[in-house]
XYZ file of N, CA and C in Angstrom:
471
model
N -16.017 24.625 -9.485
C -16.030 23.619 -8.486
C -16.016 24.054 -7.203
N -16.939 23.548 -6.310
C -17.136 23.814 -4.958
C -15.884 23.323 -4.056
N -15.660 23.802 -2.941
C -14.826 23.294 -1.930
C -14.732 21.851 -1.792
N -16.110 21.337 -1.630
C -16.325 19.901 -1.297
C -15.853 18.984 -2.570
N -16.030 19.682 -3.760
C -15.593 18.859 -4.935
C -14.049 18.792 -5.007
N -13.337 19.873 -4.617
C -11.943 19.873 -4.654
C -11.437 18.945 -3.405
N -11.884 18.885 -2.281
C -11.457 17.999 -1.276
C -11.933 16.543 -1.757
N -13.057 16.336 -2.272
C -13.130 14.982 -2.876
C -12.276 14.304 -4.034
N -11.870 15.530 -4.919
C -10.895 15.058 -5.844
C -9.469 14.736 -5.313
N -9.146 15.692 -4.286
C -7.838 15.303 -3.657
C -7.919 13.900 -2.794
N -8.956 13.735 -2.290
C -9.189 12.297 -1.473
C -9.125 11.185 -2.525
N -9.985 11.407 -3.603
C -9.933 10.167 -4.613
C -8.578 9.981 -5.410
N -7.864 11.109 -5.401
C -6.512 10.936 -5.782
C -5.638 10.358 -4.977
N -5.925 10.431 -3.713
C -4.928 9.639 -2.834
C -5.338 8.396 -2.751
N -6.682 7.742 -2.750
C -6.964 6.407 -2.972
C -6.526 5.711 -4.315
N -6.499 6.531 -5.280
C -5.933 6.185 -6.616
C -4.456 5.831 -6.286
N -3.886 6.537 -5.594
C -2.275 6.165 -5.458
C -2.022 5.062 -4.630
N -3.035 4.861 -3.587
C -3.002 3.695 -2.698
C -3.288 2.345 -3.523
N -4.112 2.591 -4.333
C -4.629 1.177 -5.071
C -3.568 1.018 -6.225
N -2.957 2.074 -6.914
C -2.016 1.750 -7.906
C -0.663 1.088 -7.220
N -0.337 1.669 -5.974
C 0.673 1.115 -5.249
C 0.592 -0.393 -4.846
N -0.587 -0.548 -4.542
C -0.980 -2.144 -4.126
C -0.890 -3.047 -5.427
N -1.395 -2.559 -6.532
C -1.201 -3.316 -7.902
C 0.118 -3.537 -8.098
N 0.978 -2.613 -8.216
C 2.132 -2.594 -8.706
C 3.138 -3.342 -7.718
N 2.986 -3.196 -6.470
C 3.821 -4.048 -5.506
C 3.149 -5.612 -5.647
N 2.045 -5.802 -5.807
C 1.494 -7.227 -6.097
C 2.223 -7.849 -7.110
N 2.097 -7.036 -8.235
C 2.722 -7.627 -9.466
C 4.421 -8.021 -9.387
N 5.014 -6.960 -8.802
C 6.267 -7.016 -8.813
C 6.634 -8.328 -7.665
N 5.787 -8.504 -6.692
C 6.046 -9.390 -5.775
C 6.011 -10.803 -6.403
N 4.833 -10.877 -7.332
C 4.668 -12.221 -8.037
C 5.930 -12.455 -8.822
N 6.135 -11.275 -9.686
C 7.241 -11.486 -10.792
C 8.566 -11.916 -9.894
N 8.957 -11.305 -8.906
C 10.165 -11.536 -8.041
C 10.113 -12.954 -7.534
N 9.016 -13.637 -7.280
C 8.943 -14.955 -6.744
C 9.269 -16.038 -7.971
N 9.087 -15.397 -9.206
C 9.291 -16.480 -10.399
C 10.647 -16.157 -11.049
N 11.332 -14.897 -10.706
C 12.528 -14.641 -11.437
C 13.502 -15.601 -11.032
N 14.390 -15.741 -12.126
C 15.605 -16.691 -12.058
C 16.985 -16.243 -11.976
N 17.195 -14.696 -12.056
C 18.351 -14.040 -12.055
C 18.389 -13.071 -10.709
N 19.387 -13.270 -10.028
C 19.175 -12.540 -8.583
C 19.155 -10.932 -8.939
N 19.799 -10.454 -10.143
C 19.787 -8.841 -10.447
C 18.363 -8.522 -10.901
N 17.553 -9.420 -11.454
C 16.151 -9.246 -11.603
C 15.305 -9.194 -10.548
N 15.517 -10.103 -9.469
C 14.946 -9.809 -8.248
C 15.324 -8.639 -7.712
N 16.468 -8.250 -7.627
C 16.854 -6.685 -7.123
C 15.984 -5.773 -7.721
N 16.061 -5.784 -8.976
C 15.274 -4.805 -9.795
C 13.636 -4.669 -9.312
N 13.250 -5.870 -9.125
C 11.534 -6.107 -8.716
C 11.512 -5.624 -7.410
N 12.281 -5.869 -6.516
C 12.338 -5.619 -5.070
C 12.599 -4.289 -4.927
N 13.436 -3.511 -5.773
C 13.506 -2.005 -5.625
C 12.333 -1.409 -6.105
N 11.577 -1.881 -7.109
C 10.257 -1.328 -7.524
C 9.207 -1.555 -6.331
N 9.258 -2.771 -5.751
C 8.452 -2.748 -4.449
C 8.689 -1.720 -3.424
N 9.773 -1.588 -3.091
C 10.152 -0.516 -2.192
C 9.960 0.738 -2.373
N 10.054 1.229 -3.642
C 9.811 2.579 -4.066
C 8.289 2.883 -4.127
N 7.561 1.798 -4.611
C 6.167 1.805 -4.790
C 5.581 2.150 -3.384
N 5.968 1.183 -2.209
C 5.452 1.354 -1.084
C 5.948 2.486 -0.450
N 7.123 2.895 -0.506
C 7.596 4.202 0.296
C 7.196 5.471 -0.272
N 7.115 5.373 -1.563
C 6.715 6.936 -2.197
C 5.182 6.914 -2.518
N 4.634 6.013 -3.368
C 3.323 5.905 -3.862
C 2.331 5.828 -2.705
N 2.522 4.618 -1.998
C 1.624 4.424 -0.818
C 1.680 5.757 0.276
N 2.939 6.374 0.514
C 2.793 7.398 1.514
C 2.146 8.557 0.705
N 2.347 8.964 -0.185
C 1.797 10.002 -0.890
C 0.078 9.882 -0.919
N -0.031 8.487 -1.486
C -1.554 8.298 -1.171
C -2.225 8.435 0.087
N -1.431 7.852 1.163
C -2.001 7.918 2.399
C -2.149 9.486 3.058
N -1.120 10.103 2.594
C -1.193 11.757 2.873
C -2.388 12.306 2.213
N -2.576 12.228 1.067
C -3.699 12.729 0.268
C -4.958 12.292 0.787
N -5.084 11.062 1.110
C -6.377 10.352 1.566
C -6.795 10.833 2.899
N -5.678 11.066 3.754
C -6.044 11.360 5.162
C -6.439 12.809 5.167
N -5.424 13.833 4.526
C -5.621 15.141 4.589
C -6.912 15.690 4.032
N -7.161 15.123 2.579
C -8.527 15.608 1.949
C -9.702 14.989 2.530
N -9.546 13.524 3.131
C -10.703 12.885 3.658
C -10.958 13.508 5.115
N -10.069 13.892 5.721
C -10.238 14.788 6.909
C -11.205 16.107 6.737
N -10.762 16.737 5.610
C -11.194 18.072 5.308
C -12.775 17.680 4.593
N -12.857 16.582 4.033
C -14.146 16.236 3.340
C -15.186 15.833 4.451
N -14.761 15.320 5.620
C -15.660 14.948 6.665
C -16.595 16.025 7.129
N -16.014 17.010 7.277
C -16.792 18.236 7.900
C -17.524 18.914 6.903
N -16.796 19.113 5.581
C -17.503 19.720 4.547
C -18.602 19.081 3.905
N -18.781 17.774 4.216
C -19.917 17.016 3.563
C -20.849 16.871 4.589
N -20.550 17.355 5.808
C -21.708 17.020 6.998
C -21.453 15.831 7.508
N -20.410 15.016 7.525
C -20.247 13.837 8.171
C -19.542 14.225 9.689
N -19.627 13.105 10.586
C -19.102 13.243 11.907
C -17.846 12.211 11.803
N -16.651 12.556 12.574
C -15.668 11.855 12.826
C -16.137 10.591 13.378
N -17.263 10.805 14.392
C -17.616 9.700 15.234
C -18.550 8.561 14.436
N -18.862 8.871 13.152
C -19.427 7.923 12.370
C -18.602 6.554 12.330
N -19.293 5.365 12.277
C -18.580 4.071 12.546
C -17.637 3.755 11.101
N -18.136 4.294 9.908
C -17.509 4.020 9.044
C -16.129 4.868 8.756
N -16.336 5.954 9.184
C -15.128 6.765 9.228
C -14.258 6.488 10.229
N -14.495 6.101 11.387
C -13.609 5.573 12.400
C -12.905 4.465 11.809
N -13.588 3.389 11.178
C -13.081 2.365 10.476
C -12.013 2.388 9.666
N -12.522 3.554 8.708
C -11.367 3.662 7.603
C -10.184 4.454 8.249
N -10.250 5.077 9.238
C -8.986 5.681 9.888
C -8.163 4.542 10.460
N -8.819 3.685 11.115
C -8.358 2.526 11.597
C -7.519 1.579 10.446
N -8.437 1.391 9.715
C -7.736 0.511 8.373
C -6.481 1.124 7.775
N -6.510 2.526 7.647
C -5.364 3.081 6.953
C -4.157 3.104 7.969
N -4.378 3.197 9.031
C -3.373 3.181 10.348
C -2.877 1.780 10.371
N -3.506 0.958 10.412
C -3.085 -0.648 10.492
C -2.542 -1.005 9.131
N -2.834 -0.469 8.109
C -2.203 -0.968 6.773
C -0.936 -0.203 6.813
N -0.802 0.983 6.997
C 0.584 1.552 6.945
C 1.459 1.092 8.173
N 1.190 0.550 9.055
C 1.852 -0.013 10.027
C 2.254 -1.325 9.544
N 1.386 -2.109 9.031
C 1.712 -3.427 8.501
C 2.701 -3.308 7.592
N 2.525 -2.482 6.470
C 3.296 -2.223 5.370
C 4.644 -1.692 5.646
N 4.720 -0.482 6.358
C 5.975 0.038 6.559
C 6.843 -0.558 7.746
N 6.194 -1.032 8.577
C 6.709 -1.792 9.841
C 7.066 -3.209 9.674
N 6.392 -3.965 8.889
C 6.671 -5.520 8.722
C 6.984 -5.852 7.323
N 6.055 -5.528 6.394
C 6.292 -6.030 5.008
C 7.585 -5.553 4.359
N 7.909 -4.116 4.430
C 9.141 -3.729 3.824
C 10.339 -3.986 4.377
N 10.242 -4.401 5.521
C 11.577 -5.001 6.194
C 11.761 -6.292 5.576
N 10.755 -7.245 5.272
C 11.019 -8.486 4.650
C 11.655 -8.271 3.171
N 10.984 -7.209 2.586
C 11.374 -6.925 1.049
C 12.874 -6.537 1.187
N 13.255 -5.643 2.075
C 14.468 -5.135 2.104
C 15.595 -6.100 2.475
N 15.130 -7.055 3.367
C 16.139 -8.116 3.685
C 16.483 -9.291 2.458
N 15.287 -9.308 1.804
C 15.348 -10.125 0.508
C 16.233 -9.329 -0.331
N 16.066 -8.271 -0.602
C 16.956 -7.500 -1.502
C 18.207 -7.524 -1.404
N 18.679 -7.293 0.136
C 20.103 -7.280 0.425
C 20.660 -8.609 0.089
N 19.986 -9.623 0.319
C 20.567 -11.128 -0.115
C 20.749 -11.324 -1.704
N 19.604 -10.676 -2.472
C 19.845 -10.758 -3.927
C 21.021 -9.971 -4.192
N 21.055 -8.681 -3.750
C 22.411 -7.741 -4.191
C 23.481 -8.718 -3.816
N 23.639 -9.409 -2.704
C 24.788 -10.089 -2.777
C 25.298 -11.263 -3.578
N 24.267 -11.564 -4.277
C 24.269 -12.663 -5.404
C 24.704 -12.038 -6.640
N 24.780 -10.810 -6.831
C 25.397 -9.993 -7.953
C 24.374 -10.537 -9.248
N 25.159 -11.078 -10.369
C 24.527 -11.495 -11.573
C 24.213 -12.851 -11.519
N 24.319 -13.580 -10.643
C 24.103 -15.002 -10.618
C 22.611 -15.425 -10.394
N 22.468 -16.707 -10.414
C 21.153 -17.181 -10.407
C 20.445 -17.108 -8.963
N 19.051 -17.300 -8.828
C 18.472 -16.995 -7.664
C 18.805 -18.489 -6.816
N 19.060 -18.318 -5.638
C 19.489 -19.555 -4.869
C 18.174 -19.867 -3.917
N 18.460 -21.044 -3.419
C 17.068 -21.527 -2.660
C 16.877 -20.616 -1.380
N 17.820 -20.035 -0.739
C 17.772 -19.221 0.313
C 17.204 -17.911 -0.331
N 17.380 -17.297 -1.337
C 16.640 -16.043 -1.929
C 15.384 -16.532 -2.306
N 15.029 -17.629 -2.829
C 13.582 -17.934 -3.246
C 12.830 -18.176 -2.070
N 13.419 -18.601 -0.992
C 12.617 -18.679 0.234
C 12.395 -17.357 0.777
N 13.172 -16.478 0.803
C 13.142 -15.204 1.306
C 12.153 -14.388 0.607
N 12.009 -14.471 -0.773
C 11.167 -13.787 -1.695
C 9.681 -14.300 -1.469
N 9.697 -15.658 -1.337
C 8.484 -16.432 -1.175
C 8.036 -16.586 0.397
N 8.606 -15.735 1.155
C 8.278 -15.992 2.690
C 6.850 -16.055 2.955
N 6.471 -16.915 3.634
C 4.809 -17.015 3.927
C 4.497 -16.032 4.742
N 5.126 -15.629 5.639
C 4.742 -14.480 6.640
C 4.656 -13.117 5.842
N 5.401 -12.851 4.832
C 5.608 -11.534 3.935
C 4.404 -11.706 3.026
N 4.030 -12.944 2.495
C 2.956 -13.181 1.517
C 1.641 -13.004 2.263
N 1.543 -13.527 3.465
C 0.166 -13.234 4.192
C 0.085 -11.781 4.482
N 0.953 -11.091 4.770
C 1.160 -9.593 5.125
C 0.556 -8.902 3.821
N 1.214 -9.373 2.853
C 0.847 -8.822 1.339
C -0.671 -9.034 1.025
N -1.083 -10.243 1.318
C -2.481 -10.375 1.138
C -3.569 -9.647 1.927
N -2.979 -9.548 3.315
C -3.846 -8.964 4.307
C -3.875 -7.321 3.863
N -2.674 -6.859 3.407
C -2.856 -5.474 2.909
C -3.692 -5.315 1.504
N -3.530 -6.210 0.753
C -4.546 -6.060 -0.317
C -6.197 -6.051 -0.014
N -6.474 -7.003 0.903
C -7.576 -7.125 1.488
C -8.156 -5.904 2.334
N -7.266 -5.386 3.045
C -7.265 -4.214 3.887
C -7.639 -2.823 2.894
N -6.936 -2.741 1.757
C -7.200 -1.815 0.978
C -8.708 -1.952 0.241
N -8.993 -3.113 -0.133
C -10.327 -3.429 -0.785
C -11.490 -2.893 0.315
N -11.354 -3.415 1.487
C -12.390 -3.058 2.380
C -12.324 -1.342 2.622
N -11.222 -1.017 2.644
C -11.093 0.609 2.626
C -11.915 1.126 1.415
N -11.570 0.565 0.292
C -12.055 1.264 -1.151
C -13.612 1.125 -0.845
N -14.099 -0.059 -0.333
C -15.585 -0.275 -0.100
C -16.148 0.833 0.756
N -15.543 1.083 1.779
C -15.965 2.150 2.745
C -16.129 3.433 2.124
N -15.239 3.747 1.179
C -15.062 4.992 0.730
C -16.326 5.135 -0.300
N -16.627 4.035 -1.053
C -17.582 3.967 -2.206
C -19.151 3.769 -1.565
N -19.303 2.883 -0.763
C -20.476 2.510 -0.287
C -21.229 3.455 0.814
N -20.167 3.817 1.743
C -20.664 4.373 3.013
C -21.089 5.966 3.009
N -20.339 6.930 2.062
C -20.625 8.087 2.080
C -22.199 8.426 1.821
N -22.715 7.669 0.804
C -23.943 7.850 0.335
C -25.052 7.218 0.926
N -24.728 6.294 2.096
C -25.723 5.324 2.810
C -26.386 6.239 3.842
């Protein structure tokens, strides 16, 4: 395998981690919104937090490092619009994810922990189904889809 192939492999592995975290977090968020026991909500929100903190972070690091190495190796320029857009999207995505979304998840988790093994209260249901957090989650999914499209469509264009 050539150096470019190794860089591409590392980059694609990072993108896979990002997409895996997105799917895992989305599924856990939907399940948490439907759960009836507070301890189930805690487990699902823990899954979201770990997925976003670890899997997304690993994916972002791999994607950025190997993508940056791949730009030069593949003969592209950091000034290319699709590359600049990809960097912008990943920075925005990580800021929205770690700076806003995970705070909402953590706050809902703290409330769920305080309820112990009891049922989900109206207050917890409202926190888990928070409209702003849901919009942030949808924005993150759309952002990663556009990011993925850039990685698939633009390098060969």
